[in-house]
N, CA, C and O atoms as a printed pandas DataFrame, in Angstrom:
     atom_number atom_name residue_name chain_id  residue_number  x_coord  y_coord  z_coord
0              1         N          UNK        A               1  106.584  138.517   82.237
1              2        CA          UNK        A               1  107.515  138.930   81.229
2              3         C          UNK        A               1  107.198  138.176   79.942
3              4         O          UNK        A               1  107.092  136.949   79.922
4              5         N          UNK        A               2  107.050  138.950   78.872
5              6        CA          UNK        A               2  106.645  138.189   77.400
6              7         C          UNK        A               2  108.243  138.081   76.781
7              8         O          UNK        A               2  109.175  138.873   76.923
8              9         N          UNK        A               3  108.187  136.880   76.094
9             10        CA          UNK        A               3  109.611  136.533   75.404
10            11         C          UNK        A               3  108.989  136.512   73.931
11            12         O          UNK        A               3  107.941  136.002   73.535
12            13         N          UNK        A               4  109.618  136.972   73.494
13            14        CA          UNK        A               4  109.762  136.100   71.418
14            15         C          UNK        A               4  109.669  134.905   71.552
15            16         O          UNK        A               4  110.212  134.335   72.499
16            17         N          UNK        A               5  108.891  134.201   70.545
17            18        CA          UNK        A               5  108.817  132.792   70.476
18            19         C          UNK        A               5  110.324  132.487   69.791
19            20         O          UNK        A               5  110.487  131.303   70.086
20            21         N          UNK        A               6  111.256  132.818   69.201
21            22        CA          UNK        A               6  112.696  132.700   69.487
22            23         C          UNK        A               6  113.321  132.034   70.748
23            24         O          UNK        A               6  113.782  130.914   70.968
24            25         N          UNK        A               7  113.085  133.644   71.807
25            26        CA          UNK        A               7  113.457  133.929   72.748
26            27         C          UNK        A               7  113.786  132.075   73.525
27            28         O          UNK        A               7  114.801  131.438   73.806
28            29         N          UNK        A               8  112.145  131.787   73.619
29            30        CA          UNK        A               8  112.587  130.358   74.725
30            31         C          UNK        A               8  111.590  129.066   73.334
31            32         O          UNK        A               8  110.651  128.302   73.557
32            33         N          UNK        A               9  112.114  129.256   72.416
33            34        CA          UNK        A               9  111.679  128.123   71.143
34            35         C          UNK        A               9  110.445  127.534   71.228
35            36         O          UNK        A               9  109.949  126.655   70.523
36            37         N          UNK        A              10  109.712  128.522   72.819
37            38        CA          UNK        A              10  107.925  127.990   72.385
38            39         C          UNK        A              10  108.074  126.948   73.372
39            40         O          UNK        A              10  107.091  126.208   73.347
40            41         N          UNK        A              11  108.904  126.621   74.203
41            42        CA          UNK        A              11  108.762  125.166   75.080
42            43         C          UNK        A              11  109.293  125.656   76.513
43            44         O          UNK        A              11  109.425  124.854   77.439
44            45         N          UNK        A              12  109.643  127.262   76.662
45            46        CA          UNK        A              12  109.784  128.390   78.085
46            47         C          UNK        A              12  110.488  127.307   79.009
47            48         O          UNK        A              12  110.230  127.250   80.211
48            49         N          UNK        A              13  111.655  126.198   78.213
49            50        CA          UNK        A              13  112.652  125.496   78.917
50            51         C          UNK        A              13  113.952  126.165   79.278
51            52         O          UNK        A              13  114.651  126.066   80.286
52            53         N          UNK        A              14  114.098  126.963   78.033
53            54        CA          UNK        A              14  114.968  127.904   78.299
54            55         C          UNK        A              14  115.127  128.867   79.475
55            56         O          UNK        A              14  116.119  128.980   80.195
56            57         N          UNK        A              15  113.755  129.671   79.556
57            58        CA          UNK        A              15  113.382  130.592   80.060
58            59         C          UNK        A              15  112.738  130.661   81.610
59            60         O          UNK        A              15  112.394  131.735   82.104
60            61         N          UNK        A              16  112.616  129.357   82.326
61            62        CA          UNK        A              16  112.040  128.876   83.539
62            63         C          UNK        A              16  110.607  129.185   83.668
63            64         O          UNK        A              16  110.161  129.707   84.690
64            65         N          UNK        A              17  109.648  128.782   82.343
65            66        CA          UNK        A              17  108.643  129.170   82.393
66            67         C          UNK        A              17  108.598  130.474   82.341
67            68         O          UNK        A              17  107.461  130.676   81.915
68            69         N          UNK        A              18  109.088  131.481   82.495
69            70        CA          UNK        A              18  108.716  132.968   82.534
70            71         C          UNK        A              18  107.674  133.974   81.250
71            72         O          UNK        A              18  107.258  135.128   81.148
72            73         N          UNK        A              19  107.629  132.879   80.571
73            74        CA          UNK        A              19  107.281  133.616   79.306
74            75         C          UNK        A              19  105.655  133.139   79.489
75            76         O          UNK        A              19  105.092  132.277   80.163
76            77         N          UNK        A              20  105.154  134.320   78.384
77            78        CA          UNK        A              20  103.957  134.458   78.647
78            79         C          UNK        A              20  103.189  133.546   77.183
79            80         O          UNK        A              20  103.987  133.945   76.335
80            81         N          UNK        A              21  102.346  132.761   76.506
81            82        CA          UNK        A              21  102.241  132.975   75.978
82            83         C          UNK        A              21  100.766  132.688   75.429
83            84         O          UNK        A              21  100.167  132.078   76.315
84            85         N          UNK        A              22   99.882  132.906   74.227
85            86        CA          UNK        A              22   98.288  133.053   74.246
86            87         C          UNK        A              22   98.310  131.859   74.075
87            88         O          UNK        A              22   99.250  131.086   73.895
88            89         N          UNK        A              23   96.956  131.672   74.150
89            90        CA          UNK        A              23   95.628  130.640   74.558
90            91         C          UNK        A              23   96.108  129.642   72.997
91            92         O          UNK        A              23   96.200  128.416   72.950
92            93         N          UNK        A              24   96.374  130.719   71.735
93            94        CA          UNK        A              24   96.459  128.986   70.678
94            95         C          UNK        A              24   98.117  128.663   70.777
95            96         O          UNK        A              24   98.482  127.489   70.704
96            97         N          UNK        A              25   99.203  129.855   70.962
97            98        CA          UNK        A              25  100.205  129.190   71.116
98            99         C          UNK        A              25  100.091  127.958   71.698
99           100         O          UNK        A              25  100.374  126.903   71.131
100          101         N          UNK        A              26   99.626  128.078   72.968
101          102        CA          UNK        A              26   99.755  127.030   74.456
102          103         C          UNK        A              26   98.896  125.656   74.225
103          104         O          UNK        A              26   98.932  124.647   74.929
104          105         N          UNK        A              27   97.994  125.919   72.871
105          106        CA          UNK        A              27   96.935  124.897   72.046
106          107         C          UNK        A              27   97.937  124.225   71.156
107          108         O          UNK        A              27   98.032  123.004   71.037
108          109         N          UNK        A              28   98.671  125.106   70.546
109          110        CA          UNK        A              28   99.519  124.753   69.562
110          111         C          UNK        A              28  100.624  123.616   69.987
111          112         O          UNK        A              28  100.687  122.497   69.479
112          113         N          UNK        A              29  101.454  124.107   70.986
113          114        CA          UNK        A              29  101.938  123.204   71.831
114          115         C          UNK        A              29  101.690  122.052   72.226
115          116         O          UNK        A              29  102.403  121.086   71.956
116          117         N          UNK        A              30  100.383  121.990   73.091
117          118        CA          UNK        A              30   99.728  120.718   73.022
118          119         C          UNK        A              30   99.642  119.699   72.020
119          120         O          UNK        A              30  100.059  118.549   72.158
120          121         N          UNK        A              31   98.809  120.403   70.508
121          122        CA          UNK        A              31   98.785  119.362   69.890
122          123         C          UNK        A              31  100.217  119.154   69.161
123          124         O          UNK        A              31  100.200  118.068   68.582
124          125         N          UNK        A              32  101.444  119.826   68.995
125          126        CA          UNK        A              32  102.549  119.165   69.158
126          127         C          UNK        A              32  103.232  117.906   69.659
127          128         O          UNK        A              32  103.774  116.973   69.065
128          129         N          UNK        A              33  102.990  118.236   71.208
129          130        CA          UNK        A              33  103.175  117.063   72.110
130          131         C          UNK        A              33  102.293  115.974   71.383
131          132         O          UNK        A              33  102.795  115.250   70.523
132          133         N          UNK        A              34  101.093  115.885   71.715
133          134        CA          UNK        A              34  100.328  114.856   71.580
134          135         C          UNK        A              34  100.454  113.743   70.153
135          136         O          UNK        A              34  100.598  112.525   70.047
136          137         N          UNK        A              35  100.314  114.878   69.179
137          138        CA          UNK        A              35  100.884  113.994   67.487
138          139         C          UNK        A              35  102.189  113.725   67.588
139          140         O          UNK        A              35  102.466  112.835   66.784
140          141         N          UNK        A              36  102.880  113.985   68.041
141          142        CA          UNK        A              36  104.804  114.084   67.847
142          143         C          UNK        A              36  105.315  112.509   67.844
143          144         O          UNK        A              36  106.159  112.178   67.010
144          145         N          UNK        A              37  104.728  111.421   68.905
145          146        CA          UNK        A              37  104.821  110.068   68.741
146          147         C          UNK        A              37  103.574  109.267   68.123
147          148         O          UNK        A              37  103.445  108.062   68.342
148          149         N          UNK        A              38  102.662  109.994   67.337
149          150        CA          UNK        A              38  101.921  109.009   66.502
150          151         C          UNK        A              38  102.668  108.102   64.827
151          152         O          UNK        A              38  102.220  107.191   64.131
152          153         N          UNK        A              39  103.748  108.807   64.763
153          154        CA          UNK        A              39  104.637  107.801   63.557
154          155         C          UNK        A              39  105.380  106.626   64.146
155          156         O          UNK        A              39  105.758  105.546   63.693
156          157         N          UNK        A              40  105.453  107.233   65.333
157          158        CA          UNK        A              40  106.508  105.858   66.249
158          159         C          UNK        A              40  105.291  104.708   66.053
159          160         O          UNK        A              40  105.264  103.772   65.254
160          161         N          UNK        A              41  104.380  105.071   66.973
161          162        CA          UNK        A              41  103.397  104.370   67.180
162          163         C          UNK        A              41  102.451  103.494   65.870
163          164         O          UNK        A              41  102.006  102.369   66.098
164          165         N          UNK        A              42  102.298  103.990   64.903
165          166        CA          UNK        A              42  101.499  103.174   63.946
166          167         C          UNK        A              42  102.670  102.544   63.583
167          168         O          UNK        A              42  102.315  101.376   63.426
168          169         N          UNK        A              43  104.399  102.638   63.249
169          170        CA          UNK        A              43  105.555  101.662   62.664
170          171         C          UNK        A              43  105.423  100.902   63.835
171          172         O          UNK        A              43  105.828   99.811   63.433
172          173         N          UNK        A              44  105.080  100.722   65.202
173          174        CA          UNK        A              44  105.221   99.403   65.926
174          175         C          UNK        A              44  103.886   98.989   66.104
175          176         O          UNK        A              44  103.819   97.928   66.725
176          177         N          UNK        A              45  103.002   99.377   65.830
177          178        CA          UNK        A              45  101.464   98.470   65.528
178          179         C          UNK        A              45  101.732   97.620   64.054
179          180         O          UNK        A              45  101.200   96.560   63.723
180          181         N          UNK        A              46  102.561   98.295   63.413
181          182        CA          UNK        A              46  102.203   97.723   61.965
182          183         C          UNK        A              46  103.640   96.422   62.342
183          184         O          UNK        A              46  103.409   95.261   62.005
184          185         N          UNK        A              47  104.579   96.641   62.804
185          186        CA          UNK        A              47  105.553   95.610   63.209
186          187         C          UNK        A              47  105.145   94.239   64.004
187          188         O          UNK        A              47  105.696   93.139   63.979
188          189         N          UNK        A              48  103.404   94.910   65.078
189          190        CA          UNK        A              48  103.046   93.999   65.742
190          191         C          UNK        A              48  102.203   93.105   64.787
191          192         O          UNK        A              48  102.300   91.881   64.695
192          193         N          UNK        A              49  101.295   93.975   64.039
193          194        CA          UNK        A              49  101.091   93.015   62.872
194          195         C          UNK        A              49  101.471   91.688   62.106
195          196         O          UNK        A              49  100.954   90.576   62.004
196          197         N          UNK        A              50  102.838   92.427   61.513
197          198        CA          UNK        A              50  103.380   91.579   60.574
198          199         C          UNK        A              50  104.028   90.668   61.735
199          200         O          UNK        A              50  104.440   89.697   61.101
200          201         N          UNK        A              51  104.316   90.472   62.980
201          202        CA          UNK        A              51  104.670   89.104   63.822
202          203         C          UNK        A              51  103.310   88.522   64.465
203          204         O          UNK        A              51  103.276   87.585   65.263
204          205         N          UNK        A              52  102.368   89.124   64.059
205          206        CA          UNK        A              52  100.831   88.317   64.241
206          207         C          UNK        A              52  100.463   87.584   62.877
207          208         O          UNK        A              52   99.927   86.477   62.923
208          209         N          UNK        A              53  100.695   88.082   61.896
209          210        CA          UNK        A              53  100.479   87.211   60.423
210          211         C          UNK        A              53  101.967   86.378   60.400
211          212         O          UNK        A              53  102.059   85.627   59.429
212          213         N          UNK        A              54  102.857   86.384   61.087
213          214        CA          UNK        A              54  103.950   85.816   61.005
214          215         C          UNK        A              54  103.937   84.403   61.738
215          216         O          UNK        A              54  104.468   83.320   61.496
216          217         N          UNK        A              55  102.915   84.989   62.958
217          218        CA          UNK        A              55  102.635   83.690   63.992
218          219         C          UNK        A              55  101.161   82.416   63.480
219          220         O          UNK        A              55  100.738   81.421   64.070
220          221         N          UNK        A              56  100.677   83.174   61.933
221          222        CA          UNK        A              56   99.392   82.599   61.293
222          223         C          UNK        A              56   98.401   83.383   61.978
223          224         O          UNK        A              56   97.391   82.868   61.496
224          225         N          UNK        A              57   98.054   84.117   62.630
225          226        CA          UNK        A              57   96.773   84.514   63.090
226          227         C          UNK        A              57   96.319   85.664   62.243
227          228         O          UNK        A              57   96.250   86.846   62.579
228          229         N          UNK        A              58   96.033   85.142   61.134
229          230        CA          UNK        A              58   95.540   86.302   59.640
230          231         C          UNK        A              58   93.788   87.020   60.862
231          232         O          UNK        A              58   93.618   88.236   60.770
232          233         N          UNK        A              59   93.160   86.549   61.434
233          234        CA          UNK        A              59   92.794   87.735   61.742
234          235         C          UNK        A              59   93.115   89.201   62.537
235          236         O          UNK        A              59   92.777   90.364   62.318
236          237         N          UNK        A              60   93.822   88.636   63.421
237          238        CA          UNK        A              60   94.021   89.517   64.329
238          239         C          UNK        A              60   95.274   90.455   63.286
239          240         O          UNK        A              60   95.158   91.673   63.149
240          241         N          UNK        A              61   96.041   89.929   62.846
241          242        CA          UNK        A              61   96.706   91.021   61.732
242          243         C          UNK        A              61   95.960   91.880   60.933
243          244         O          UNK        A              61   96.474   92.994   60.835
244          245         N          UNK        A              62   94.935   91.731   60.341
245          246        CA          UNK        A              62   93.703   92.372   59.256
246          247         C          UNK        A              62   93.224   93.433   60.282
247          248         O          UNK        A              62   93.236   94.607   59.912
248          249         N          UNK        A              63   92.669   93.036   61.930
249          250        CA          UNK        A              63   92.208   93.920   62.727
250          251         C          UNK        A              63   93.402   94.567   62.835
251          252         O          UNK        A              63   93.003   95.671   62.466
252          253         N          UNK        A              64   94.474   94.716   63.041
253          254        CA          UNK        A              64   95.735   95.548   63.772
254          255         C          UNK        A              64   96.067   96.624   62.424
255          256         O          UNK        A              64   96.384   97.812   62.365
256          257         N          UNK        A              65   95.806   95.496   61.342
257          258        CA          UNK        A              65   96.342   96.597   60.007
258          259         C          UNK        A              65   95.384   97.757   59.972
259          260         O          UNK        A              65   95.800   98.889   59.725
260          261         N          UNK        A              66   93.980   97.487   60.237
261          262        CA          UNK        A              66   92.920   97.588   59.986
262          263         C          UNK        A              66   93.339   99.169   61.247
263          264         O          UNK        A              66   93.457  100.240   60.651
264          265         N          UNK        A              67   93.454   99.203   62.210
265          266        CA          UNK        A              67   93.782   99.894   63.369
266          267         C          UNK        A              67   95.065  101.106   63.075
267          268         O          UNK        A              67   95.163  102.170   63.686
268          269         N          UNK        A              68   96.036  100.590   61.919
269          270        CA          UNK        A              68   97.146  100.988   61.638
270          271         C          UNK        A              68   96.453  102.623   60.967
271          272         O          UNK        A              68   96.496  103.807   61.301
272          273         N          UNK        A              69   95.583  101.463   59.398
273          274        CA          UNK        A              69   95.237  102.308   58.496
274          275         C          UNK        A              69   94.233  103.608   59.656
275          276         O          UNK        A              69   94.383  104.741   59.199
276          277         N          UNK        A              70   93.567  103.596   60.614
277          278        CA          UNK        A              70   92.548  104.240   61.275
278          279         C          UNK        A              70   93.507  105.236   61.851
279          280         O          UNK        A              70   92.956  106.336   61.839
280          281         N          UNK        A              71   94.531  105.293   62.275
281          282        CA          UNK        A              71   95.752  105.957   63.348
282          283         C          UNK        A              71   96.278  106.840   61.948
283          284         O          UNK        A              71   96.208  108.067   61.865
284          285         N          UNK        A              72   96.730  106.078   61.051
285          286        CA          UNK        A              72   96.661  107.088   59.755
286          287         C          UNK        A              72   96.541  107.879   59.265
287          288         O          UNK        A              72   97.372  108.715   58.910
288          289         N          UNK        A              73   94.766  107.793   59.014
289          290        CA          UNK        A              73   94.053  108.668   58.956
290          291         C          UNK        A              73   93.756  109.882   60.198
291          292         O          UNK        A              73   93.775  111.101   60.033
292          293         N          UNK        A              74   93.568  109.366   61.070
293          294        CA          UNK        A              74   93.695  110.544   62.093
294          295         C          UNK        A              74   94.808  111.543   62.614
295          296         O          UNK        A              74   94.844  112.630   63.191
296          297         N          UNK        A              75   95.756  110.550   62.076
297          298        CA          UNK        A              75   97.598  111.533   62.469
298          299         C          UNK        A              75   97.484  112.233   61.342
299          300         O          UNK        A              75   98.079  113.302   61.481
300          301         N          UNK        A              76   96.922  112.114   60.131
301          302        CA          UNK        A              76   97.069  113.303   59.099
302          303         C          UNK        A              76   96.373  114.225   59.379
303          304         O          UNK        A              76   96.759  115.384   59.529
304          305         N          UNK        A              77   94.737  113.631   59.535
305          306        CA          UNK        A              77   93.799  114.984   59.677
306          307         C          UNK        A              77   94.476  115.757   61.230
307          308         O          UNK        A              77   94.145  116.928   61.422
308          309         N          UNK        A              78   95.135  115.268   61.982
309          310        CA          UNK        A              78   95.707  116.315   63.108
310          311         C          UNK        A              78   96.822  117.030   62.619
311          312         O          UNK        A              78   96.909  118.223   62.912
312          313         N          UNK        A              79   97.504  116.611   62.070
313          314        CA          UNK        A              79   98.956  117.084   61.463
314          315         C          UNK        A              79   98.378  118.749   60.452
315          316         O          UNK        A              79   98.754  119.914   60.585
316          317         N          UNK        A              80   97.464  118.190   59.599
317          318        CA          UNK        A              80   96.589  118.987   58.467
318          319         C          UNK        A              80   96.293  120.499   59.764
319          320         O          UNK        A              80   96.166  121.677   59.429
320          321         N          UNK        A              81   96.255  120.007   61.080
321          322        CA          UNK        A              81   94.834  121.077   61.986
322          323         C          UNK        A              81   96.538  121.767   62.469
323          324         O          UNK        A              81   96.722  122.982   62.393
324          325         N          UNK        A              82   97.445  121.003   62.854
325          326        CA          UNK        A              82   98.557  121.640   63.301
326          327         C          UNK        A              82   99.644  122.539   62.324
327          328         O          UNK        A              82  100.245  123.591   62.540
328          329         N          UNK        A              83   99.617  121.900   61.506
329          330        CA          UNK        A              83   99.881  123.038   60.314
330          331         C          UNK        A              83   99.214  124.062   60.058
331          332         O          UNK        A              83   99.778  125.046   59.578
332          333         N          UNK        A              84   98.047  124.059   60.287
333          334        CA          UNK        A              84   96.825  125.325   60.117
334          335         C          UNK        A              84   96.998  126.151   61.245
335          336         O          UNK        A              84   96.389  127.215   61.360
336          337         N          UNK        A              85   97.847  125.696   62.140
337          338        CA          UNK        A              85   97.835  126.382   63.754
338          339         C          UNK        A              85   99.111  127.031   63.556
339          340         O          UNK        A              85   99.239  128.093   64.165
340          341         N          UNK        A              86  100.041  126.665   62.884
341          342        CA          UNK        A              86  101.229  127.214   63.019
342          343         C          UNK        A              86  101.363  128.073   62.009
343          344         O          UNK        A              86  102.380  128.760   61.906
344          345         N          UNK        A              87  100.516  128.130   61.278
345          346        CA          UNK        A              87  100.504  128.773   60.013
346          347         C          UNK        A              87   99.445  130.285   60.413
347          348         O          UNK        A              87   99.088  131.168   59.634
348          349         N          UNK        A              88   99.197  130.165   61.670
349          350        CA          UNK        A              88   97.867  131.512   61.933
350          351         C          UNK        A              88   98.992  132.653   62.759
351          352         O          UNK        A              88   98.584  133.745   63.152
């Protein structure tokens, strides 16, 4: 049985799985899930940071910031690919 992406909001929680849906929806989804906690995640790397430069260990803060800025960059360029997905 095919539903409207309405129908069960694309997550077929509603719907007991019943819904059918294609190959990039079900892509689309995925990379949903997967980016959805990368903002959590770089605000508590960057928190672990600032109590590593807090504790004096200026390197290991520079590497973690250093790790922050890298998570950054990659949560945008995915965000950029998931917008392009939801937008097809």
């Amino acid at each position: 049985m095919h539903h409207e992406q309405s129908a069960c909001s694309g997550d077929c929680g509603g719907c007991q799985s019943k819904c059918e849906h294609t190959p990039m929806e079900e892509l689309t989804a995925l990379m949903k899930y997967i980016t959805g906690p990368n903002a959590a995640y770089i605000r508590q790397l960057a928190g672990l940071a600032a109590e590593l430069e807090k504790a004096g260990d200026h390197t290991a803060y520079a590497q973690v910031m250093a790790a922050v800025s890298d998570f950054e960059k990659g949560s945008l360029r995915l965000s950029v690919v998931l917008a392009s997905l939801e937008h097809q």
